[in-house]
Coordinates of C-alpha atoms and ligand atoms in Angstrom, one line a residue:
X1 CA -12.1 10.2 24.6
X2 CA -11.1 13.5 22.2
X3 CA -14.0 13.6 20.4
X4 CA -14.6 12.9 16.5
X5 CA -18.6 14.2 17.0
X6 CA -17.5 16.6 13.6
X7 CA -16.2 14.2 12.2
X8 CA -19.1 11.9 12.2
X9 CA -21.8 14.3 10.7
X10 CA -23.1 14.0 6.7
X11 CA -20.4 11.1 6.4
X12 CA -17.9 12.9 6.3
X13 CA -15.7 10.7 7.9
X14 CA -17.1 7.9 5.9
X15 CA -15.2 9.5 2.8
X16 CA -12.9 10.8 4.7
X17 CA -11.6 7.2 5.6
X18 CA -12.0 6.0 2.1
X19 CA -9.9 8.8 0.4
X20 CA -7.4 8.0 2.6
X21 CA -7.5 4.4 2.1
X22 CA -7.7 5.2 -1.7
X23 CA -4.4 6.6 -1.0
X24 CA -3.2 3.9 1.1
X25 CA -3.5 1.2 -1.7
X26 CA -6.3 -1.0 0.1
X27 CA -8.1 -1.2 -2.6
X28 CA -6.7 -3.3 -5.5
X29 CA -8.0 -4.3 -8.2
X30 CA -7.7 -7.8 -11.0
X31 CA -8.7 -11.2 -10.1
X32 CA -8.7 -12.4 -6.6
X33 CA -9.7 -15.9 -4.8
X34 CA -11.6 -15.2 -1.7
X35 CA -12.0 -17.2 1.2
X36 CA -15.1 -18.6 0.4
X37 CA -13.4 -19.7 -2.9
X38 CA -16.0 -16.9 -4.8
X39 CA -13.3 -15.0 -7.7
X40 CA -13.4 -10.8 -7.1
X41 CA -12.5 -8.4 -9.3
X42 CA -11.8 -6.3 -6.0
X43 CA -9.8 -7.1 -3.1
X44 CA -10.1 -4.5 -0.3
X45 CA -6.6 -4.8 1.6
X46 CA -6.8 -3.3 5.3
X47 CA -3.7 -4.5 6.4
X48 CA -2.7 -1.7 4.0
X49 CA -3.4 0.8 6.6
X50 CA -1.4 -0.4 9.2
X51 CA 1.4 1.2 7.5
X52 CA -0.4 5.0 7.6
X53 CA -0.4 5.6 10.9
X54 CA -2.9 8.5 10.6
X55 CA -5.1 6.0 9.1
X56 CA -4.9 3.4 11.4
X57 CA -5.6 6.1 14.4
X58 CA -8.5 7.5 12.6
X59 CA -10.2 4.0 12.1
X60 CA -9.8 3.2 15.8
X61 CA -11.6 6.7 16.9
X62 CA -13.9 6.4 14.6
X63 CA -14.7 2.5 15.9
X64 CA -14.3 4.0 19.6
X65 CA -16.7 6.6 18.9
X66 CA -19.3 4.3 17.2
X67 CA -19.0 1.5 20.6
X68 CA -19.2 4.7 22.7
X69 CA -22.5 6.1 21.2
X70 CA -23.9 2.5 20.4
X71 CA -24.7 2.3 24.3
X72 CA -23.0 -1.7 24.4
X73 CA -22.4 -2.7 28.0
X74 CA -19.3 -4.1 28.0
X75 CA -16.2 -4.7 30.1
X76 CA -13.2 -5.3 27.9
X77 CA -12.4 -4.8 24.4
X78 CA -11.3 -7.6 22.2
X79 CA -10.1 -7.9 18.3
X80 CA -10.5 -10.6 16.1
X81 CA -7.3 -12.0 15.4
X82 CA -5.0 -10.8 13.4
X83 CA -6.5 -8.1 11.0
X84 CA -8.5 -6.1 14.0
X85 CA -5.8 -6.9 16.9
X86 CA -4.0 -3.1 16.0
X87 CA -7.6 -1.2 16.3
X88 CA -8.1 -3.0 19.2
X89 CA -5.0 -2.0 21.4
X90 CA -5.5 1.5 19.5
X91 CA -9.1 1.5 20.9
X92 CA -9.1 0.0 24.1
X93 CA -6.2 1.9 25.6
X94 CA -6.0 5.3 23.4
X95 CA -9.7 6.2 23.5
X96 CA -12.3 4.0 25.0
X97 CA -9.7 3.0 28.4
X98 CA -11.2 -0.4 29.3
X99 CA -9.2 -3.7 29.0
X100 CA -7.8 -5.4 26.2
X101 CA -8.4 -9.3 25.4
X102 CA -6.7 -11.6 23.1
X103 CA -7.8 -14.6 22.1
X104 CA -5.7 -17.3 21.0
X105 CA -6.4 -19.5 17.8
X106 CA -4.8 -22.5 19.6
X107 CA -4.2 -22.8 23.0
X108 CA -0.2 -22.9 24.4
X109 CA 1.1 -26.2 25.1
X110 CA 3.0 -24.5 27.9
X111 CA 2.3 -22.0 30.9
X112 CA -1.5 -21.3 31.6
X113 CA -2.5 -22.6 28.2
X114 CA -5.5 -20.3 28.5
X115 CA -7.1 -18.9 24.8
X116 CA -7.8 -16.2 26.3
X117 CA -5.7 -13.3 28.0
X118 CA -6.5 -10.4 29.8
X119 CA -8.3 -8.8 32.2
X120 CA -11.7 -10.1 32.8
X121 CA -14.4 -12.1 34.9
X122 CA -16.7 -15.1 34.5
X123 CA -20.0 -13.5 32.8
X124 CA -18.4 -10.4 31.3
X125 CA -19.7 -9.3 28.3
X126 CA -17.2 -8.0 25.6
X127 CA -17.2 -5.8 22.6
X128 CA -15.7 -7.7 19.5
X129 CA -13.8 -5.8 16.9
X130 CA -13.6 -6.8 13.4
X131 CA -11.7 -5.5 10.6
X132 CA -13.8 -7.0 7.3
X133 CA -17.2 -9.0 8.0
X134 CA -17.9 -11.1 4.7
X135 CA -20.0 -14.4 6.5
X136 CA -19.4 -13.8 10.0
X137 CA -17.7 -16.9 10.5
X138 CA -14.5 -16.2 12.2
X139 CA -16.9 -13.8 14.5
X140 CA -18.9 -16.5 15.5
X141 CA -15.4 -18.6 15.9
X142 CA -14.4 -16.2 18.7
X143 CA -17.6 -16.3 20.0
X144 CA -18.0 -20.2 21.0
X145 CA -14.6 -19.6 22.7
X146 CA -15.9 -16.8 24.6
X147 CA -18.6 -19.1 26.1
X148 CA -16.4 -21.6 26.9
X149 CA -14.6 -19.4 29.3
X150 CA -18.3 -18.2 30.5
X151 CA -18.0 -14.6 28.6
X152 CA -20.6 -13.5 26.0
X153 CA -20.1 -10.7 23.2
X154 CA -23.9 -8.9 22.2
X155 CA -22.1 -6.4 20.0
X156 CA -19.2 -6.8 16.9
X157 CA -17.9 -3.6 15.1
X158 CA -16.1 -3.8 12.0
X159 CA -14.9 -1.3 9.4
X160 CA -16.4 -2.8 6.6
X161 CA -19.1 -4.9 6.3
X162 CA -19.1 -6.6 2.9
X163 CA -22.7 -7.4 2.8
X164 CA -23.1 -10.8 1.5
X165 CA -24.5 -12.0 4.5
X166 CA -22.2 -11.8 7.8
X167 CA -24.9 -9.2 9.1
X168 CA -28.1 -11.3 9.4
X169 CA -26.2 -14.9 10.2
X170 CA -24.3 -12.6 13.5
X171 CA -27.9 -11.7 14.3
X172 CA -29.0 -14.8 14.3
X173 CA -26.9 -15.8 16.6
X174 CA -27.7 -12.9 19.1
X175 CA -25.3 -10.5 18.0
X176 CA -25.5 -7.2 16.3
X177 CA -23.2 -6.1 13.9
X178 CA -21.9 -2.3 13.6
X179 CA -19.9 -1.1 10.6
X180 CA -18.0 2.1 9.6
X181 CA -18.2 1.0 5.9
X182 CA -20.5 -0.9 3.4
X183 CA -19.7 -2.1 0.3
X184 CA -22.1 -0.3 -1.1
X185 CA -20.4 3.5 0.1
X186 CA -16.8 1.6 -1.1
X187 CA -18.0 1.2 -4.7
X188 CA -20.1 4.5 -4.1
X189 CA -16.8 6.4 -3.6
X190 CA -14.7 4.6 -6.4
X191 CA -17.1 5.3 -8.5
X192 CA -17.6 8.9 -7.9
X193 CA -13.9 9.5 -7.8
X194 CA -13.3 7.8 -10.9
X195 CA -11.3 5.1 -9.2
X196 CA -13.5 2.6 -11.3
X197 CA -15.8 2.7 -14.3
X198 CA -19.6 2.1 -14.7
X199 CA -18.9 -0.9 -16.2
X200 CA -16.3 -2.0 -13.2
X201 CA -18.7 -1.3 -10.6
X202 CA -21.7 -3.5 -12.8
X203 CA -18.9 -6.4 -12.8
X204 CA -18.1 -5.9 -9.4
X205 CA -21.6 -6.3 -8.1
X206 CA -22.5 -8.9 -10.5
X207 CA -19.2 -11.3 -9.4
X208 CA -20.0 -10.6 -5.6
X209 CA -23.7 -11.3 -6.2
X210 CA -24.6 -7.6 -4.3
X211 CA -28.1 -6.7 -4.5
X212 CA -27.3 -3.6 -5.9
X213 CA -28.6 -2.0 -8.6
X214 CA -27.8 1.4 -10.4
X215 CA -24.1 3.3 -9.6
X216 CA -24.2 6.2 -7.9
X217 CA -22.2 9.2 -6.9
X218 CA -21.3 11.2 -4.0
X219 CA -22.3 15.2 -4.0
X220 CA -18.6 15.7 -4.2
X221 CA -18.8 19.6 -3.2
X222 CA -21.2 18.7 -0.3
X223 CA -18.2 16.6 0.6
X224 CA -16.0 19.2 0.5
X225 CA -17.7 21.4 2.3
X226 CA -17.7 19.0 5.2
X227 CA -14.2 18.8 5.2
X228 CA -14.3 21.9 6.6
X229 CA -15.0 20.7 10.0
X230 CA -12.7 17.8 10.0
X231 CA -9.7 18.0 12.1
X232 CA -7.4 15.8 9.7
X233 CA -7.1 17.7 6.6
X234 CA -4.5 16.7 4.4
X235 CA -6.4 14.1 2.8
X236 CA -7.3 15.6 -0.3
X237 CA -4.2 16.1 -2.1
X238 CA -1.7 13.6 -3.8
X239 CA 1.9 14.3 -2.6
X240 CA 3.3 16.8 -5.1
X241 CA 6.3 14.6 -6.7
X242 CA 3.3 12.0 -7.4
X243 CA 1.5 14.0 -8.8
X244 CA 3.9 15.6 -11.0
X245 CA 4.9 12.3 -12.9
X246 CA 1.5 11.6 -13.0
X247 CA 0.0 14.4 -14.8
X248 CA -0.4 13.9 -18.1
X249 CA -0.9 17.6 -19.0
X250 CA 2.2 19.2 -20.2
X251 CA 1.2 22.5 -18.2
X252 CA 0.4 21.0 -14.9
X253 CA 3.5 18.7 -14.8
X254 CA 5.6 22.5 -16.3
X255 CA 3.3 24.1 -12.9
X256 CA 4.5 21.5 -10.4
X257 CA 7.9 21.5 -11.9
X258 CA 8.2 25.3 -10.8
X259 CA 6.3 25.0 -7.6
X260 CA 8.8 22.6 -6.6
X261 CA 11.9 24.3 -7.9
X262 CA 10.5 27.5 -6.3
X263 CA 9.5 26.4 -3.5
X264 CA 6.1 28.8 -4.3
X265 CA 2.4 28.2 -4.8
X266 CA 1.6 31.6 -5.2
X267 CA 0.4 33.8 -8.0
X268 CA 0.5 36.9 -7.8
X269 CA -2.4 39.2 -9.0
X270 CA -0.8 41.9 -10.8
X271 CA -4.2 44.9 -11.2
X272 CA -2.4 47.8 -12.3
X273 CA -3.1 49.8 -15.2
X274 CA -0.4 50.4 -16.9
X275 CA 2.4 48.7 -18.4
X276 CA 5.3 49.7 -16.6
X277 CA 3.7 49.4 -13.4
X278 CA 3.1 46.1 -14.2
X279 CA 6.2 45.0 -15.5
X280 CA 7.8 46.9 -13.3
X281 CA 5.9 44.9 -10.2
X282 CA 6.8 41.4 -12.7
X283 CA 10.5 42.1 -12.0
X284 CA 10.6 42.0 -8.2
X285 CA 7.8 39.6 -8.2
X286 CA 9.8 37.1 -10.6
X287 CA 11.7 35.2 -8.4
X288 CA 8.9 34.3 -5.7
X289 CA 6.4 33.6 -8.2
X290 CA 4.7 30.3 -9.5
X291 CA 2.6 32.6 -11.7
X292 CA 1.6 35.9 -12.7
X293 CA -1.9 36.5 -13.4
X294 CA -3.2 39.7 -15.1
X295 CA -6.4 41.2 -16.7
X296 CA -5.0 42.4 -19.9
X297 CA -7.9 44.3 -20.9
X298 CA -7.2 46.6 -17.6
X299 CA -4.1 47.8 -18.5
X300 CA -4.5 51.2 -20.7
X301 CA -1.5 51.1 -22.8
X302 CA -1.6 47.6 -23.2
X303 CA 0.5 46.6 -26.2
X304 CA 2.5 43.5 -28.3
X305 CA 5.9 44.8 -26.8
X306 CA 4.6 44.2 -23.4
X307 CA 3.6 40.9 -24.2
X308 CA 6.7 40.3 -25.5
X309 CA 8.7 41.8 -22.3
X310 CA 6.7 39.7 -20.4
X311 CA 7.0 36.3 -21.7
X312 CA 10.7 36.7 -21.9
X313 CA 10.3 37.6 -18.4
X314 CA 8.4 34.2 -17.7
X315 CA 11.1 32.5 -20.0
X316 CA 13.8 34.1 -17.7
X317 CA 12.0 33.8 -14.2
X318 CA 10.3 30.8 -14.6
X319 CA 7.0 31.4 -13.9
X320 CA 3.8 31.2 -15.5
X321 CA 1.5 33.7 -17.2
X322 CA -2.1 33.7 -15.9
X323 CA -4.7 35.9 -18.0
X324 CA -7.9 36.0 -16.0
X325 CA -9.9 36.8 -19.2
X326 CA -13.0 35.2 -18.0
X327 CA -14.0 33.9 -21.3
X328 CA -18.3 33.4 -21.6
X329 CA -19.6 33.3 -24.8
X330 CA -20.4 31.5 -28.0
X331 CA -17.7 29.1 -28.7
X332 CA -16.9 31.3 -31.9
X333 CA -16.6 34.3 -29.8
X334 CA -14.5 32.7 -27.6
X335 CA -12.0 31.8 -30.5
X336 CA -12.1 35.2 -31.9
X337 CA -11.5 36.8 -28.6
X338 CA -8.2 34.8 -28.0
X339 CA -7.2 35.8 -31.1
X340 CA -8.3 39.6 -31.1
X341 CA -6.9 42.4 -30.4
X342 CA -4.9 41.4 -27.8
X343 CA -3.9 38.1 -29.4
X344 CA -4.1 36.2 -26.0
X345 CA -3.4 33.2 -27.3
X346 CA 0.1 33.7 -28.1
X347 CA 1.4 35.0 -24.6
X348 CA -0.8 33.7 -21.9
X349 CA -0.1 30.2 -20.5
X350 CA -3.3 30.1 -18.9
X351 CA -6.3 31.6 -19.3
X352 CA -9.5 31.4 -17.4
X353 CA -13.2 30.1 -18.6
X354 CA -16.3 30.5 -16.9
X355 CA -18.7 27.0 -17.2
X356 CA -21.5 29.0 -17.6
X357 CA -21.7 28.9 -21.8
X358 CA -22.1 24.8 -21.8
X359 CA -19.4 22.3 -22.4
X360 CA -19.6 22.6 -26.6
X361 CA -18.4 25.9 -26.1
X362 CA -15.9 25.6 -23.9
X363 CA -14.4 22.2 -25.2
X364 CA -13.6 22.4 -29.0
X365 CA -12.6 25.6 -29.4
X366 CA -10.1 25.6 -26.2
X367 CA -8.9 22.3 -27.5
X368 CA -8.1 23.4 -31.1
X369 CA -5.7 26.3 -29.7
X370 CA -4.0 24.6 -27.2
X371 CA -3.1 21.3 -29.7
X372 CA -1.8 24.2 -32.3
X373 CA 1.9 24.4 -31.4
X374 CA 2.0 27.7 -32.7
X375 CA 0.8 29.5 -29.6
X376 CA 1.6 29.8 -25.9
X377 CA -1.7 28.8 -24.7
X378 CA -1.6 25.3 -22.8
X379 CA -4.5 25.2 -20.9
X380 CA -7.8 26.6 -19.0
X381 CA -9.5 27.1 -15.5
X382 CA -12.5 26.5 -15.3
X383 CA -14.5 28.9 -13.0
X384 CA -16.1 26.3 -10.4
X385 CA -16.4 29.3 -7.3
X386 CA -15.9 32.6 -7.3
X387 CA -14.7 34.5 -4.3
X388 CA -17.4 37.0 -4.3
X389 CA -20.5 38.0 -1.5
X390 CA -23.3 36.5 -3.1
X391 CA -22.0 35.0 -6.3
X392 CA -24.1 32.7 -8.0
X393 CA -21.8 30.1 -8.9
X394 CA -22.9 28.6 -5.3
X395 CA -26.2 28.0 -7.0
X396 CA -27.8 24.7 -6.8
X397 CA -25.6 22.3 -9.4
X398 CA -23.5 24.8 -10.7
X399 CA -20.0 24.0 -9.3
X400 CA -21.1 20.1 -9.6
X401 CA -21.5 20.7 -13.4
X402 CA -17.9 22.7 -13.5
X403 CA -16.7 19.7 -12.6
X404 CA -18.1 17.5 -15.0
X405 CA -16.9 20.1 -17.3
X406 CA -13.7 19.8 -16.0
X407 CA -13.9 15.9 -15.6
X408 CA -15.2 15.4 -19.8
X409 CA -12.1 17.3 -20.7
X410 CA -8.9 16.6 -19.2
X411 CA -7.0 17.4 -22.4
X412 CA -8.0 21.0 -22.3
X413 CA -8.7 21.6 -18.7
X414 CA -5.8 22.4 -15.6
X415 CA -7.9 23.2 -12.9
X416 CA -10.4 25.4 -11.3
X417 CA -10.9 28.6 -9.7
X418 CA -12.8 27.9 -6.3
X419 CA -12.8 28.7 -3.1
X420 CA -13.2 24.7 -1.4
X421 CA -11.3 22.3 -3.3
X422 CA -13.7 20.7 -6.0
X423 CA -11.9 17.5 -7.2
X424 CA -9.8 14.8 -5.6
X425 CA -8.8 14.2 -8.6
X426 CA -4.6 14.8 -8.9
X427 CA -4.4 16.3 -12.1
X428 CA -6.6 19.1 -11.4
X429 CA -5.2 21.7 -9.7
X430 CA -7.4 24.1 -7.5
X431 CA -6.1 27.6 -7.7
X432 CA -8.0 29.7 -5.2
X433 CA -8.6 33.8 -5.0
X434 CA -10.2 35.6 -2.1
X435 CA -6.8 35.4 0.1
X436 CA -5.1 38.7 2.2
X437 CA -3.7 38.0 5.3
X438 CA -4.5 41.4 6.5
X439 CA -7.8 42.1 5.8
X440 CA -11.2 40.5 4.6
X441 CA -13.3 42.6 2.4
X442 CA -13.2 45.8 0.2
X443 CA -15.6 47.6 -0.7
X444 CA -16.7 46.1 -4.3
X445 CA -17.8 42.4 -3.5
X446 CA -14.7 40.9 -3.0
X447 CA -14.3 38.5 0.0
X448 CA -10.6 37.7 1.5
X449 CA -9.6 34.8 4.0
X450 CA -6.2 33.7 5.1
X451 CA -4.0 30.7 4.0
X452 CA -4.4 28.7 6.5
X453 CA -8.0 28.6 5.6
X454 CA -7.6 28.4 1.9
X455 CA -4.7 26.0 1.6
X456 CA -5.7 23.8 4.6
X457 CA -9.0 23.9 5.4
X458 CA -10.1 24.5 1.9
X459 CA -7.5 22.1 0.6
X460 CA -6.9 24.2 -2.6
X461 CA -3.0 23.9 -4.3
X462 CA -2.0 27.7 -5.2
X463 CA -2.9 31.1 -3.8
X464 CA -3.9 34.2 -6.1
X465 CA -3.3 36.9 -4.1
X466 CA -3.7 40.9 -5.1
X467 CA -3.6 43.7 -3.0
X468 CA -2.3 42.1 -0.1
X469 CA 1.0 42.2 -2.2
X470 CA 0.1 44.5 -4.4
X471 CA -1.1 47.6 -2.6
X472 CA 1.5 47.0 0.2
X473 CA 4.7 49.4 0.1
X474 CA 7.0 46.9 0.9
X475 CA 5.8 44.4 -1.9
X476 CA 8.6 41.9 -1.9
X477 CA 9.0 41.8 2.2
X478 CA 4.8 40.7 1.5
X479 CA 5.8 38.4 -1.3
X480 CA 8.0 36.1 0.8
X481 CA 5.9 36.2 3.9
X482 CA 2.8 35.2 1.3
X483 CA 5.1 32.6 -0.2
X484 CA 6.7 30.5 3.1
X485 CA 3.4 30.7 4.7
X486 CA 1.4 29.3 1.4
X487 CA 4.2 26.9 0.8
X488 CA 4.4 26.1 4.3
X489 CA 0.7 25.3 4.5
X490 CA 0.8 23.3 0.7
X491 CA 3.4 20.9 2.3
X492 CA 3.1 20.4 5.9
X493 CA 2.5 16.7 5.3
X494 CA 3.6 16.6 1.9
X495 CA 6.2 13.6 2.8
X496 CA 7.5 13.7 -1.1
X497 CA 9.0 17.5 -0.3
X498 CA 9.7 17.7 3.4
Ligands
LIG501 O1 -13.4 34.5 -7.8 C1 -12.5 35.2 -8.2 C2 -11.9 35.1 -9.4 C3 -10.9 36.0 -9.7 N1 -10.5 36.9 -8.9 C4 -9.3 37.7 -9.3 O2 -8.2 37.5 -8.4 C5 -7.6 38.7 -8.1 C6 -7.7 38.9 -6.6 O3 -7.1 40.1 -6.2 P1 -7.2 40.7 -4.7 O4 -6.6 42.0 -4.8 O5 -6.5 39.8 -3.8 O6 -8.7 40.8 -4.4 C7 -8.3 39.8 -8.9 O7 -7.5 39.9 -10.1 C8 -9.6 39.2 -9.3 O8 -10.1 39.6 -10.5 C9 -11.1 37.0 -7.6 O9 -10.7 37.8 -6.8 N2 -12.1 36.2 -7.3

C-alpha cells in the first residue's frame, strides 16, 4: 500500500479532506429533510466527491490506511451500497488488495439470485465500509444478510460519523465503528474557515440535537505547517478565475487580472539606490512583472518625478507598485508617514503593514486613504512571517493574530507577507519573500528557498524575488526563468488556466 503515514500525523489529513471537500461542494447549506424525517440546516453531500477524483482517491487511502493499522482480521472488503461502493473498489483493489463484495438490496429473480457476490467462504469475516453513519441502520441491514450467508463483519469504517447515535447502537451489536470524520471536526473546520458563522454552528448543533457545546477553531498556521509534509498539495488555493470574480477588493481582482493576462506571479524586488537604476531595471522588468516592489526610503535621489515616471510606467506595463514601507507605529504616525515626504500614498498601489501596533492602528487610518479616491493607494499587507533567521514573528500567537487582523478587515487588507500560506481564505493573497533559485542565505539574516517550495509546498500565490534577478548580469534571461517556473508551479492544477 503507498503509504499516507505523513499524512495521518496532527490531523492533517483530517483538514486536508475537509478543505477539499469544502471545495467540492459537499457541504450545503438551507433546510434539508433527513432520513429520519429530523429538518438540517446542513446537508453534507459525499456523492459530491465522486466527481474529484483526487478526492475520492484520497478518502479510499486514508480508509485503507485506517483498516490497515486498525489490526481487523478480515478477508474481503465490502461497501455499503450505493454511497461507499466507489471507496470500496478504490480500497479493496488500489491499496489494501483483498477481495471485493457486493451486496445486493434485493436478490435477482434470475441466474444465482445470490445477495451477495464475490469472493468469499462460509465464516469469513469482512470489513464494512460506510460512507456517512447517522443511526447505523443500513449497517446493521447489511449485517443480518451477512449472517444469513454465514459471514460476520466485527469492524465498519466510514468517513464521517454524524454522531447522533450510529456509534454505540453498532457496538451494541458487536461491531466497532471507525471514522475519518466527526461532526464535530466538520463544524470545527467550517467554523474556523469562516464557511459558517457562530450563530450557524449554535443552530446547527441545536437542530441535530449534538452534545456540543462552545465553537471552536483550528490552529490554522499549525495546519499549515503540516501541510508541509503532505504529498497532495494543491488544496489550499481557489482556482484563479474563481477567485478573481469573487474578490470583492478592487486591487486583488486588478492583481489577478494581470497575473492572468501576464501569465506572472512574480514581483520583482527592485533594492537599488538610485533612481535611474531603478527605473532603468523597471523598464526591462515591465513586461514580466505582476508587481514592482521598492523601499523608497533606500533610494538616495528619490524624488516626485520618479514617482511620476514610475506610475506611468505601471499605467503602461501593467503591473503593480509595491512599497515595502513597513509601516509600525501610532495610527497617526502611520497617516503622516503616507503622506510625508515621500507622499506614498499617491503612487504606491500597495504598501506593507506590520501587525505588531494592534488592529486600531492599523485599521482606520489605512481605511480612510484607501476609500479617498484621490490617491493610488488600494490596499495593505499585512506582515504575518517574515523571511528572516530568527524573526520573531514565529512567536507564539503572533501570525494567528495577523490573521485575525487580516480577517476583521477585509475592506482594507489584500494579503500577507509570509513564508507558509496563512489563510484559505480566497481573497487574501499570500505574497511570499525569501525566494533565489541559486542560493539560500546572505550574509545579513535573510533566508532564501526555491519555488517549488514556496509556491507548492508553502502554497503561497506570488513570489518577491531580489537579488536572484537583481544582482544577476543577465536580469531579464533570470526574469523569465523566475517567471515560467513561479507560474508554472501557481497553476499546475489550476484547471480554470491550463
Ligand atoms: O520577510 C521579508 C519581508 C520583506 N522582504 C523584502 O523582500 C526583498 C527580498 O529581496 P532578496 O534580494 O530576494 O532577498 C527585500 O526587498 C526585502 O526587504 C524580505 O526579504 N523578507
Amino acid at each position: 500500500m503507498s503509504s499516507l503515514t505523513e499524512n495521518t500525523r496532527n490531523g492533517a489529513l483530517k483538514r486536508n479532506l475537509l478543505r477539499l471537500m469544502l471545495k467540492a461542494n459537499v457541504f450545503k447549506f438551507g433546510e434539508f429533510q433527513l432520513k429520519s424525517g429530523q429538518i438540517s440546516p446542513i446537508y453534507i453531500d459525499l456523492r459530491e466527491c465522486f466527481g474529484h477524483h483526487e478526492l475520492a482517491m484520497l478518502i479510499s487511502e486514508a480508509i485503507s490506511q485506517q483498516i490497515e493499522s486498525s489490526g481487523a482480521q478480515y478477508s474481503g472488503v465490502l461497501g455499503i451500497p450505493y454511497a461507499a461502493l466507489p471507496y470500496a473498489s478504490i480500497a479493496a483493489s488500489n491499496y489494501l488488495k483483498k477481495p471485493l463484495l457486493i451486496v445486493r438490496k434485493e436478490a435477482k429473480s434470475y441466474g444465482t439470485k445470490k445477495l451477495i457476490e464475490g469472493l468469499y467462504q462460509p465464516n469469513d469475516c469482512l470489513v464494512l465500509i460506510e460512507d456517512v453513519v447517522t443511526t447505523g441502520g443500513s449497517i446493521l441491514d447489511v449485517v443480518k444478510t451477512l449472517h444469513a450467508e454465514s459471514l460476520t463483519a466485527t469492524d465498519v469504517f466510514c468517513i464521517l460519523d454524524r454522531e447522533q447515535g450510529g456509534s454505540e447502537k453498532l457496538q451494541n451489536a458487536g461491531i466497532t465503528l471507525h471514522s475519518l470524520l466527526d461532526m464535530n471536526t466538520v463544524l470545527t473546520f467550517l467554523f474556523s474557515t469562516g464557511a459558517i458563522s457562530e450563530a450557524q454552528w449554535y443552530g446547527i448543533v441545536q437542530a441535530l440535537n449534538l452534545k456540543y457545546t462552545t465553537p471552536t477553531k483550528f490552529d490554522i498556521c499549525n495546519e499549515i505547517e503540516d501541510l508541509r509534509s503532505l504529498p497532495f498539495v494543491d488544496n489550499m488555493r481557489t482556482p484563479l478565475l474563481e477567485r478573481e470574480s469573487l474578490t470583492e477588493s478592487p486591487l486583488n481582482k486588478k492583481i489577478l487580472s494581470i497575473m492572468r493576462t501576464k501569465k506572472s506571479n512574480l514581483c520583482l524586488a527592485i533594492d537599488y539606490t538610485t533612481v535611474d537604476e531603478v527605473l532603468q531595471m523597471v523598464e526591462l522588468a515591465g513586461p514580466f512583472v505582476l508587481a514592482i516592489k521598492v523601499h523608497a526610503d533606500a533610494i538616495v535621489d528619490f524624488s516626485e518625478e520618479f514617482t511620476k515616471k514610475l506610475t506611468t510606467m505601471a499605467n503602461d506595463m501593467d503591473f503593480i507598485i509595491f512599497e515595502d514601507r513597513k509601516f509600525a507605529d501610532t495610527g497617526n504616525t502611520n497617516l503622516l508617514q503616507l503622506h510625508g515626504t515621500q507622499k506614498i500614498a499617491s503612487w504606491a498601489d500597495v504598501v506593507t503593514v506590520h501587525a505588531v501596533q494592534g488592529n486600531d492602528s492599523i485599521a482606520g487610518v489605512f481605511r480612510k486613504v484607501i476609500q479617498d479616491p484621490a490617491y493610488r493607494l488600494k490596499g495593505i499587507l499585512l506582515i504575518a512571517q517574515l523571511s528572516t533567521k530568527g524573526s520573531l514573528t514565529s512567536l507564539n500567537g503572533y501570525t494567528e493574530s495577523a490573521v485575525e487582523i487580516a480577517n476583521d478587515n477585509r475592506d482594507v487588507v489584500s494579503g500577507f507577507i509570509t513564508q507558509t500560506r496563512v489563510s484559505a481564505c480566497s481573497d487574501l493573497l499570500n505574497w511570499t519573500p525569501g525566494v533565489n533559485l541559486d542560493a539560500k542565505s546572505d550574509s545579513a539574516g535573510q533566508q532564501w528557498r526555491g519555488v517549488d517550495q514556496a509556491i507548492e509546498i508553502q502554497q503561497n500565490d506570488i513570489v518577491i524575488v531580489g537579488r536572484g534577478v537583481t544582482s544577476s548580469s543577465e536580469p531579464v534571461q533570470q526574469l523569465k526563468r523566475y517567471r515560467q517556473i513561479a507560474w508554472e508551479a501557481l497553476t499546475k492544477n489550476d484547471t480554470s488556466i491550463n
